[in-house]
């Protein structure tokens, strides 16, 4: 670019250094990077982990090293999983720096200098050329045919035209729209050249505003986290009260305070809710691992469960529903290959596998010739791709031709022409641009313009960006210049109007929809999830895309300008019915997400651009597209799709629902099984019977309970209706009253059977050891039965046995094997204070354990029949 340094001296080095020292570097403040030890400290400060460690310490102080080691093993395992996940996915806000060009070409001291982008200061003159990243926000002081891709800030997939600032224009407007004199940090120069005066750097740029918005958004704890902590706190308080009561009752009724203390501590070990935090944390950690198996990266593990509860999915159009690249979709020619009037409108997308009709070849050929050979412009790239797909084996592609001159697009004539010379020396002229401008070059009369307008409107209804294409030749009245003697472009006509042009046709382009989107949205609707499209694009384009993907209603649209006019109450009313938001700026995306949250919705937000980051962070579940997504979007999100496949979101929702269902089953089992354990520890104290359960028995029970409530239930496959039912209500507790009643009934039914078995055996004179052996065996079998029956609350237990779950068989086998060892191995039998169990007694104990849960199976069958 010919730039005279004397005309554009720029800042002096001293001025630049002074401003750099006063105003700081052209970058966002680096966020404190979370180190290995920082993440570890955050994890162990969680109340749930503190409770686990406290339980382990208590058991150790009580001399129960086995249970203490088991608990501490769980703690180390969970911390290791979380550390791995957090370290693998941790991204810093430093990613914002990567979106700026690492180097910038500025004019200082009258000379062009290449400096680091972070050293650009306010007042610098920055030279911009095709392919450059804009290093800071600024006004254009000089430009020629400049177009800039601002999709990272606006969401619009097409580049926008720029012009130099006029006299008195000294302020920056918002990004988006054609013919504005401002350029913005992080955007990409697609075409042309310019000199911009920097007006804002670092935090003061448009990108900096987004960075500040990210810092003000505080992540919230999920409802499940809050509810689980509440349950743990309540159960711990109840456990302490009961234990104190047992010590007092035992001491006052029997006068044996030492054994009373031991009985109280045994009961504490039985009912302390240590499994509940284990269940929650392991489920979420293993859920994050399962997400990674589906190419979905989890940055914050609590959202693993929250995703299954999502009621609204806010979708960014560009790059999420679409590919964020232009593609030719329709071609129109007014004549056939013989030049006879025979209009043809051809839909390329409907004939992917078919050859292109001969009558369309010249239209595509000259559309490519009216483009640069190695273009940045997405529409020119789309034309070249179409040529490679359909004309590669024809004579219509001209890789050996030389471009002699380009007549660029201008505000006066929105068309460009390219003059080419073939190896034989023949001149060829090709033009493309706005259809109205091409019609002007072709000197259309009123009738021709009317027919062209009708065709343009028909194609525009499909949401297409339309280009006209023409073939030119030198006018008959002008001296023709042969390419072989053409020494300079000055020998060509001064402007495009001096050529004779023939109209060839229209090219309709669009940002194509991803093929997996429509089925994924249909599945969202079946799952009761509302889908909202939020885009910076125009309403007509948004409506067309909505119709293509099956988003309803496709005609109810709220624009960003209309959004600004609404009061909070009016927004709450409109947002209940409108599912398409167009011409929206980043702050409004955040406003929409917050309005939905105020309505009590569980909001998932997808996106891939810088403009999506605040809304991604504010949503309950932020989902970034990993392939095309920016580092900023990925850092702000909770989940990152490693492959830009929209259907992965639906698969993740299904997995989230499976995780919550299984979490609920695991916790229900845990609560249910603790009722008979606590009851059979408490009732003998009240009735002055011998103690049934001692610390060793409870430790043995935990060998079965701990892996059952975590590994077995976590590995359960999804319920058949997981995606055929609406999401659970946002305010619905983890356990409804009906669920709690069923949990209590499960536990109480087992307790009644155990008390009956022990009492009958004890009062028949079988002795303390015999009664304890029968009751404990029945408890183990009832425990295994509870595992099987709680695998599904809708299907019979026998039906679930056909569903693969290797962990189940390992736990059942281990339970039966360990029970056999302590019953029939003399040393273990004496440690557990058991007697020999004869076959008849063993059969009775097994029958009692199984019968204690059969009523729940009958209830499931009854409910299904009803």
Short mmCIF file of N, CA and C in Angstrom, two decimals, residues 154-259:
data_model
loop_
_atom_site.label_atom_id
_atom_site.label_comp_id
_atom_site.label_asym_id
_atom_site.label_seq_id
_atom_site.Cartn_x
_atom_site.Cartn_y
_atom_site.Cartn_z
N UNK A 154 -20.66 -9.61 16.45
CA UNK A 154 -22.07 -9.39 16.12
C UNK A 154 -22.84 -10.65 15.84
N UNK A 155 -22.15 -11.74 15.47
CA UNK A 155 -22.85 -12.96 15.09
C UNK A 155 -23.25 -13.00 13.64
N UNK A 156 -23.00 -11.92 12.87
CA UNK A 156 -23.34 -11.90 11.45
C UNK A 156 -22.24 -12.60 10.66
N UNK A 157 -22.63 -13.57 9.83
CA UNK A 157 -21.64 -14.37 9.12
C UNK A 157 -21.03 -13.63 7.94
N UNK A 158 -21.71 -12.59 7.39
CA UNK A 158 -21.19 -11.87 6.24
C UNK A 158 -20.34 -10.69 6.68
N UNK A 159 -19.25 -10.39 5.95
CA UNK A 159 -18.45 -9.21 6.28
C UNK A 159 -19.22 -7.93 5.95
N UNK A 160 -18.82 -6.83 6.57
CA UNK A 160 -19.50 -5.55 6.37
C UNK A 160 -18.54 -4.57 5.70
N UNK A 161 -19.11 -3.67 4.88
CA UNK A 161 -18.33 -2.63 4.21
C UNK A 161 -17.96 -1.54 5.20
N UNK A 162 -16.81 -0.94 4.96
CA UNK A 162 -16.37 0.18 5.79
C UNK A 162 -16.06 1.38 4.90
N UNK A 163 -16.11 2.56 5.47
CA UNK A 163 -15.74 3.80 4.78
C UNK A 163 -14.90 4.65 5.72
N UNK A 164 -14.17 5.60 5.14
CA UNK A 164 -13.37 6.50 5.95
C UNK A 164 -14.28 7.48 6.69
N UNK A 165 -13.87 7.90 7.87
CA UNK A 165 -14.65 8.84 8.66
C UNK A 165 -14.66 10.21 7.99
N UNK A 166 -15.82 10.84 8.07
CA UNK A 166 -15.94 12.18 7.50
C UNK A 166 -15.52 13.25 8.49
N UNK A 167 -15.64 14.49 8.04
CA UNK A 167 -15.25 15.62 8.90
C UNK A 167 -16.16 15.68 10.13
N UNK A 168 -15.56 15.74 11.30
CA UNK A 168 -16.34 15.84 12.53
C UNK A 168 -16.73 14.51 13.14
N UNK A 169 -16.43 13.39 12.47
CA UNK A 169 -16.75 12.07 13.03
C UNK A 169 -15.57 11.62 13.90
N UNK A 170 -15.77 11.67 15.20
CA UNK A 170 -14.68 11.34 16.11
C UNK A 170 -15.06 10.33 17.17
N UNK A 171 -16.23 9.71 17.03
CA UNK A 171 -16.67 8.74 18.05
C UNK A 171 -16.97 7.41 17.39
N UNK A 172 -16.89 6.36 18.22
CA UNK A 172 -17.12 5.00 17.73
C UNK A 172 -18.59 4.62 17.88
N UNK A 173 -19.12 3.99 16.84
CA UNK A 173 -20.47 3.43 16.92
C UNK A 173 -20.37 1.96 17.31
N UNK A 174 -21.51 1.33 17.52
CA UNK A 174 -21.52 -0.10 17.84
C UNK A 174 -21.19 -0.90 16.59
N UNK A 175 -20.57 -2.08 16.74
CA UNK A 175 -20.25 -2.89 15.56
C UNK A 175 -21.51 -3.41 14.89
N UNK A 176 -21.39 -3.73 13.59
CA UNK A 176 -22.52 -4.27 12.83
C UNK A 176 -23.06 -3.25 11.86
N UNK A 177 -23.38 -3.70 10.64
CA UNK A 177 -23.94 -2.80 9.64
C UNK A 177 -22.89 -2.29 8.68
N UNK A 178 -23.33 -1.94 7.46
CA UNK A 178 -22.42 -1.47 6.42
C UNK A 178 -22.17 0.02 6.52
N UNK A 179 -21.04 0.43 5.89
CA UNK A 179 -20.70 1.83 5.69
C UNK A 179 -20.53 2.61 6.99
N UNK A 180 -19.97 1.94 8.00
CA UNK A 180 -19.60 2.63 9.24
C UNK A 180 -18.09 2.88 9.22
N UNK A 181 -17.63 3.96 9.84
CA UNK A 181 -16.21 4.30 9.76
C UNK A 181 -15.35 3.69 10.86
N UNK A 182 -15.91 2.79 11.65
CA UNK A 182 -15.17 2.26 12.81
C UNK A 182 -14.75 0.82 12.56
N UNK A 183 -13.60 0.45 13.12
CA UNK A 183 -13.16 -0.95 13.15
C UNK A 183 -12.92 -1.33 14.61
N UNK A 184 -13.00 -2.64 14.89
CA UNK A 184 -13.01 -3.08 16.29
C UNK A 184 -12.00 -4.20 16.53
N UNK A 185 -11.45 -4.18 17.71
CA UNK A 185 -10.42 -5.14 18.10
C UNK A 185 -10.90 -6.57 17.92
N UNK A 186 -10.03 -7.41 17.37
CA UNK A 186 -10.33 -8.83 17.21
C UNK A 186 -11.03 -9.18 15.92
N UNK A 187 -11.54 -8.18 15.16
CA UNK A 187 -12.22 -8.48 13.90
C UNK A 187 -11.19 -8.69 12.80
N UNK A 188 -11.64 -9.25 11.67
CA UNK A 188 -10.73 -9.68 10.60
C UNK A 188 -10.98 -8.88 9.33
N UNK A 189 -9.91 -8.33 8.76
CA UNK A 189 -10.02 -7.62 7.48
C UNK A 189 -10.12 -8.65 6.36
N UNK A 190 -11.23 -8.60 5.65
CA UNK A 190 -11.48 -9.57 4.58
C UNK A 190 -10.98 -9.06 3.23
N UNK A 191 -11.11 -7.74 3.02
CA UNK A 191 -10.75 -7.18 1.73
C UNK A 191 -10.39 -5.71 1.91
N UNK A 192 -9.49 -5.22 1.05
CA UNK A 192 -9.17 -3.81 1.04
C UNK A 192 -8.02 -3.44 1.96
N UNK A 193 -7.81 -2.13 2.07
CA UNK A 193 -6.72 -1.58 2.87
C UNK A 193 -7.22 -0.33 3.58
N UNK A 194 -6.55 0.04 4.67
CA UNK A 194 -7.02 1.19 5.43
C UNK A 194 -5.95 1.65 6.41
N UNK A 195 -6.14 2.88 6.87
CA UNK A 195 -5.37 3.42 8.00
C UNK A 195 -6.39 3.83 9.05
N UNK A 196 -6.23 3.32 10.28
CA UNK A 196 -7.18 3.60 11.35
C UNK A 196 -6.46 4.30 12.49
N UNK A 197 -7.12 5.30 13.07
CA UNK A 197 -6.61 5.96 14.27
C UNK A 197 -7.22 5.27 15.49
N UNK A 198 -6.38 4.77 16.37
CA UNK A 198 -6.84 4.02 17.54
C UNK A 198 -7.47 4.97 18.55
N UNK A 199 -8.71 4.66 18.95
CA UNK A 199 -9.42 5.46 19.94
C UNK A 199 -9.61 4.71 21.26
N UNK A 200 -9.51 3.39 21.25
CA UNK A 200 -9.73 2.62 22.49
C UNK A 200 -8.87 1.38 22.47
N UNK A 201 -8.28 1.08 23.61
CA UNK A 201 -7.45 -0.13 23.75
C UNK A 201 -7.88 -0.89 25.00
N UNK A 202 -7.44 -2.15 25.08
CA UNK A 202 -7.64 -2.95 26.29
C UNK A 202 -9.08 -3.04 26.73
N UNK A 203 -9.33 -2.74 28.00
CA UNK A 203 -10.66 -2.86 28.58
C UNK A 203 -11.68 -1.90 27.97
N UNK A 204 -11.21 -0.86 27.28
CA UNK A 204 -12.11 0.14 26.73
C UNK A 204 -12.63 -0.23 25.34
N UNK A 205 -12.13 -1.32 24.76
CA UNK A 205 -12.63 -1.78 23.46
C UNK A 205 -13.94 -2.53 23.63
N UNK A 206 -14.60 -2.81 22.49
CA UNK A 206 -15.83 -3.60 22.53
C UNK A 206 -15.54 -4.97 23.13
N UNK A 207 -14.40 -5.56 22.77
CA UNK A 207 -14.04 -6.86 23.34
C UNK A 207 -13.77 -6.73 24.84
N UNK A 208 -13.19 -5.60 25.23
CA UNK A 208 -12.94 -5.36 26.65
C UNK A 208 -14.22 -5.27 27.45
N UNK A 209 -15.26 -4.67 26.85
CA UNK A 209 -16.55 -4.59 27.54
C UNK A 209 -17.10 -5.99 27.80
N UNK A 210 -16.91 -6.89 26.83
CA UNK A 210 -17.35 -8.26 27.03
C UNK A 210 -16.55 -8.91 28.15
N UNK A 211 -15.25 -8.64 28.20
CA UNK A 211 -14.43 -9.18 29.28
C UNK A 211 -14.89 -8.69 30.64
N UNK A 212 -15.26 -7.40 30.73
CA UNK A 212 -15.77 -6.87 32.00
C UNK A 212 -17.09 -7.53 32.36
N UNK A 213 -17.94 -7.74 31.36
CA UNK A 213 -19.22 -8.40 31.64
C UNK A 213 -19.01 -9.80 32.18
N UNK A 214 -17.99 -10.50 31.66
CA UNK A 214 -17.69 -11.85 32.15
C UNK A 214 -17.29 -11.81 33.62
N UNK A 215 -16.54 -10.79 34.00
CA UNK A 215 -16.05 -10.73 35.37
C UNK A 215 -17.16 -10.41 36.37
N UNK A 216 -18.25 -9.80 35.89
CA UNK A 216 -19.34 -9.45 36.80
C UNK A 216 -20.34 -10.58 36.99
N UNK A 217 -20.27 -11.60 36.14
CA UNK A 217 -21.21 -12.71 36.25
C UNK A 217 -20.66 -13.72 37.25
N UNK A 218 -21.43 -13.98 38.29
CA UNK A 218 -21.00 -14.90 39.35
C UNK A 218 -21.71 -16.25 39.15
N UNK A 219 -20.97 -17.35 38.97
CA UNK A 219 -21.60 -18.66 38.82
C UNK A 219 -22.41 -19.02 40.07
N UNK A 220 -23.55 -19.67 39.86
CA UNK A 220 -24.42 -20.05 40.96
C UNK A 220 -24.26 -21.53 41.29
N UNK A 221 -24.48 -21.87 42.57
CA UNK A 221 -24.58 -23.27 42.94
C UNK A 221 -25.85 -23.85 42.34
N UNK A 222 -25.81 -25.11 41.94
CA UNK A 222 -27.01 -25.73 41.40
C UNK A 222 -27.97 -26.04 42.54
N UNK A 223 -29.23 -26.21 42.18
CA UNK A 223 -30.24 -26.54 43.19
C UNK A 223 -29.89 -27.86 43.87
N UNK A 224 -29.36 -28.82 43.10
CA UNK A 224 -29.01 -30.11 43.67
C UNK A 224 -27.92 -29.96 44.72
N UNK A 225 -26.92 -29.11 44.44
CA UNK A 225 -25.87 -28.89 45.44
C UNK A 225 -26.44 -28.32 46.73
N UNK A 226 -27.29 -27.30 46.58
CA UNK A 226 -27.87 -26.68 47.77
C UNK A 226 -28.74 -27.68 48.54
N UNK A 227 -29.54 -28.46 47.80
CA UNK A 227 -30.46 -29.38 48.45
C UNK A 227 -29.71 -30.51 49.14
N UNK A 228 -28.66 -31.01 48.49
CA UNK A 228 -27.90 -32.10 49.09
C UNK A 228 -27.21 -31.64 50.37
N UNK A 229 -26.67 -30.43 50.35
CA UNK A 229 -26.04 -29.92 51.56
C UNK A 229 -27.07 -29.78 52.68
N UNK A 230 -28.27 -29.37 52.32
CA UNK A 230 -29.33 -29.23 53.32
C UNK A 230 -29.69 -30.58 53.92
N UNK A 231 -29.81 -31.62 53.04
CA UNK A 231 -30.14 -32.96 53.52
C UNK A 231 -29.05 -33.48 54.46
N UNK A 232 -27.79 -33.31 54.02
CA UNK A 232 -26.66 -33.78 54.84
C UNK A 232 -26.66 -33.09 56.20
N UNK A 233 -26.90 -31.78 56.18
CA UNK A 233 -26.90 -31.02 57.44
C UNK A 233 -28.01 -31.50 58.37
N UNK A 234 -29.21 -31.72 57.80
CA UNK A 234 -30.32 -32.17 58.62
C UNK A 234 -30.08 -33.56 59.18
N UNK A 235 -29.62 -34.48 58.32
CA UNK A 235 -29.40 -35.85 58.78
C UNK A 235 -28.29 -35.92 59.82
N UNK A 236 -27.27 -35.10 59.66
CA UNK A 236 -26.20 -35.08 60.64
C UNK A 236 -26.72 -34.62 62.00
N UNK A 237 -27.56 -33.56 61.97
CA UNK A 237 -28.15 -33.08 63.22
C UNK A 237 -29.03 -34.14 63.87
N UNK A 238 -29.86 -34.82 63.06
CA UNK A 238 -30.72 -35.88 63.59
C UNK A 238 -29.88 -37.01 64.18
N UNK A 239 -28.81 -37.39 63.45
CA UNK A 239 -27.94 -38.47 63.92
C UNK A 239 -27.33 -38.14 65.28
N UNK A 240 -26.87 -36.91 65.43
CA UNK A 240 -26.26 -36.52 66.72
C UNK A 240 -27.29 -36.59 67.85
N UNK A 241 -28.51 -36.09 67.60
CA UNK A 241 -29.56 -36.11 68.62
C UNK A 241 -29.92 -37.55 69.02
N UNK A 242 -30.07 -38.43 68.01
CA UNK A 242 -30.43 -39.82 68.30
C UNK A 242 -29.32 -40.51 69.09
N UNK A 243 -28.09 -40.24 68.70
CA UNK A 243 -26.95 -40.88 69.38
C UNK A 243 -26.90 -40.46 70.86
N UNK A 244 -27.10 -39.18 71.10
CA UNK A 244 -27.12 -38.70 72.49
C UNK A 244 -28.26 -39.36 73.25
N UNK A 245 -29.43 -39.47 72.58
CA UNK A 245 -30.59 -40.09 73.23
C UNK A 245 -30.31 -41.56 73.57
N UNK A 246 -29.66 -42.29 72.66
CA UNK A 246 -29.35 -43.70 72.89
C UNK A 246 -28.41 -43.85 74.09
N UNK A 247 -27.39 -43.00 74.17
CA UNK A 247 -26.46 -43.07 75.29
C UNK A 247 -27.20 -42.85 76.61
N UNK A 248 -28.07 -41.85 76.61
CA UNK A 248 -28.81 -41.54 77.83
C UNK A 248 -29.78 -42.66 78.20
N UNK A 249 -30.53 -43.17 77.22
CA UNK A 249 -31.49 -44.25 77.49
C UNK A 249 -30.78 -45.48 78.00
N UNK A 250 -29.70 -45.85 77.32
CA UNK A 250 -28.95 -47.05 77.71
C UNK A 250 -28.38 -46.89 79.12
N UNK A 251 -27.81 -45.72 79.38
CA UNK A 251 -27.20 -45.51 80.69
C UNK A 251 -28.20 -45.50 81.81
N UNK A 252 -29.36 -44.82 81.63
CA UNK A 252 -30.35 -44.72 82.70
C UNK A 252 -31.13 -46.02 82.90
N UNK A 253 -31.41 -46.76 81.82
CA UNK A 253 -32.22 -47.98 81.96
C UNK A 253 -31.40 -49.17 82.39
N UNK A 254 -30.12 -49.19 82.00
CA UNK A 254 -29.31 -50.38 82.33
C UNK A 254 -28.19 -50.06 83.30
N UNK A 255 -27.92 -48.80 83.51
CA UNK A 255 -26.84 -48.44 84.43
C UNK A 255 -25.47 -48.74 83.89
N UNK A 256 -25.34 -49.00 82.59
CA UNK A 256 -24.05 -49.35 81.96
C UNK A 256 -23.69 -48.24 80.98
N UNK A 257 -23.03 -47.22 81.50
CA UNK A 257 -22.75 -46.05 80.66
C UNK A 257 -21.70 -46.34 79.60
N UNK A 258 -20.73 -47.21 79.90
CA UNK A 258 -19.70 -47.49 78.91
C UNK A 258 -20.29 -48.16 77.68
N UNK A 259 -21.10 -49.23 77.92
CA UNK A 259 -21.74 -49.87 76.78
C UNK A 259 -22.76 -48.94 76.11
#
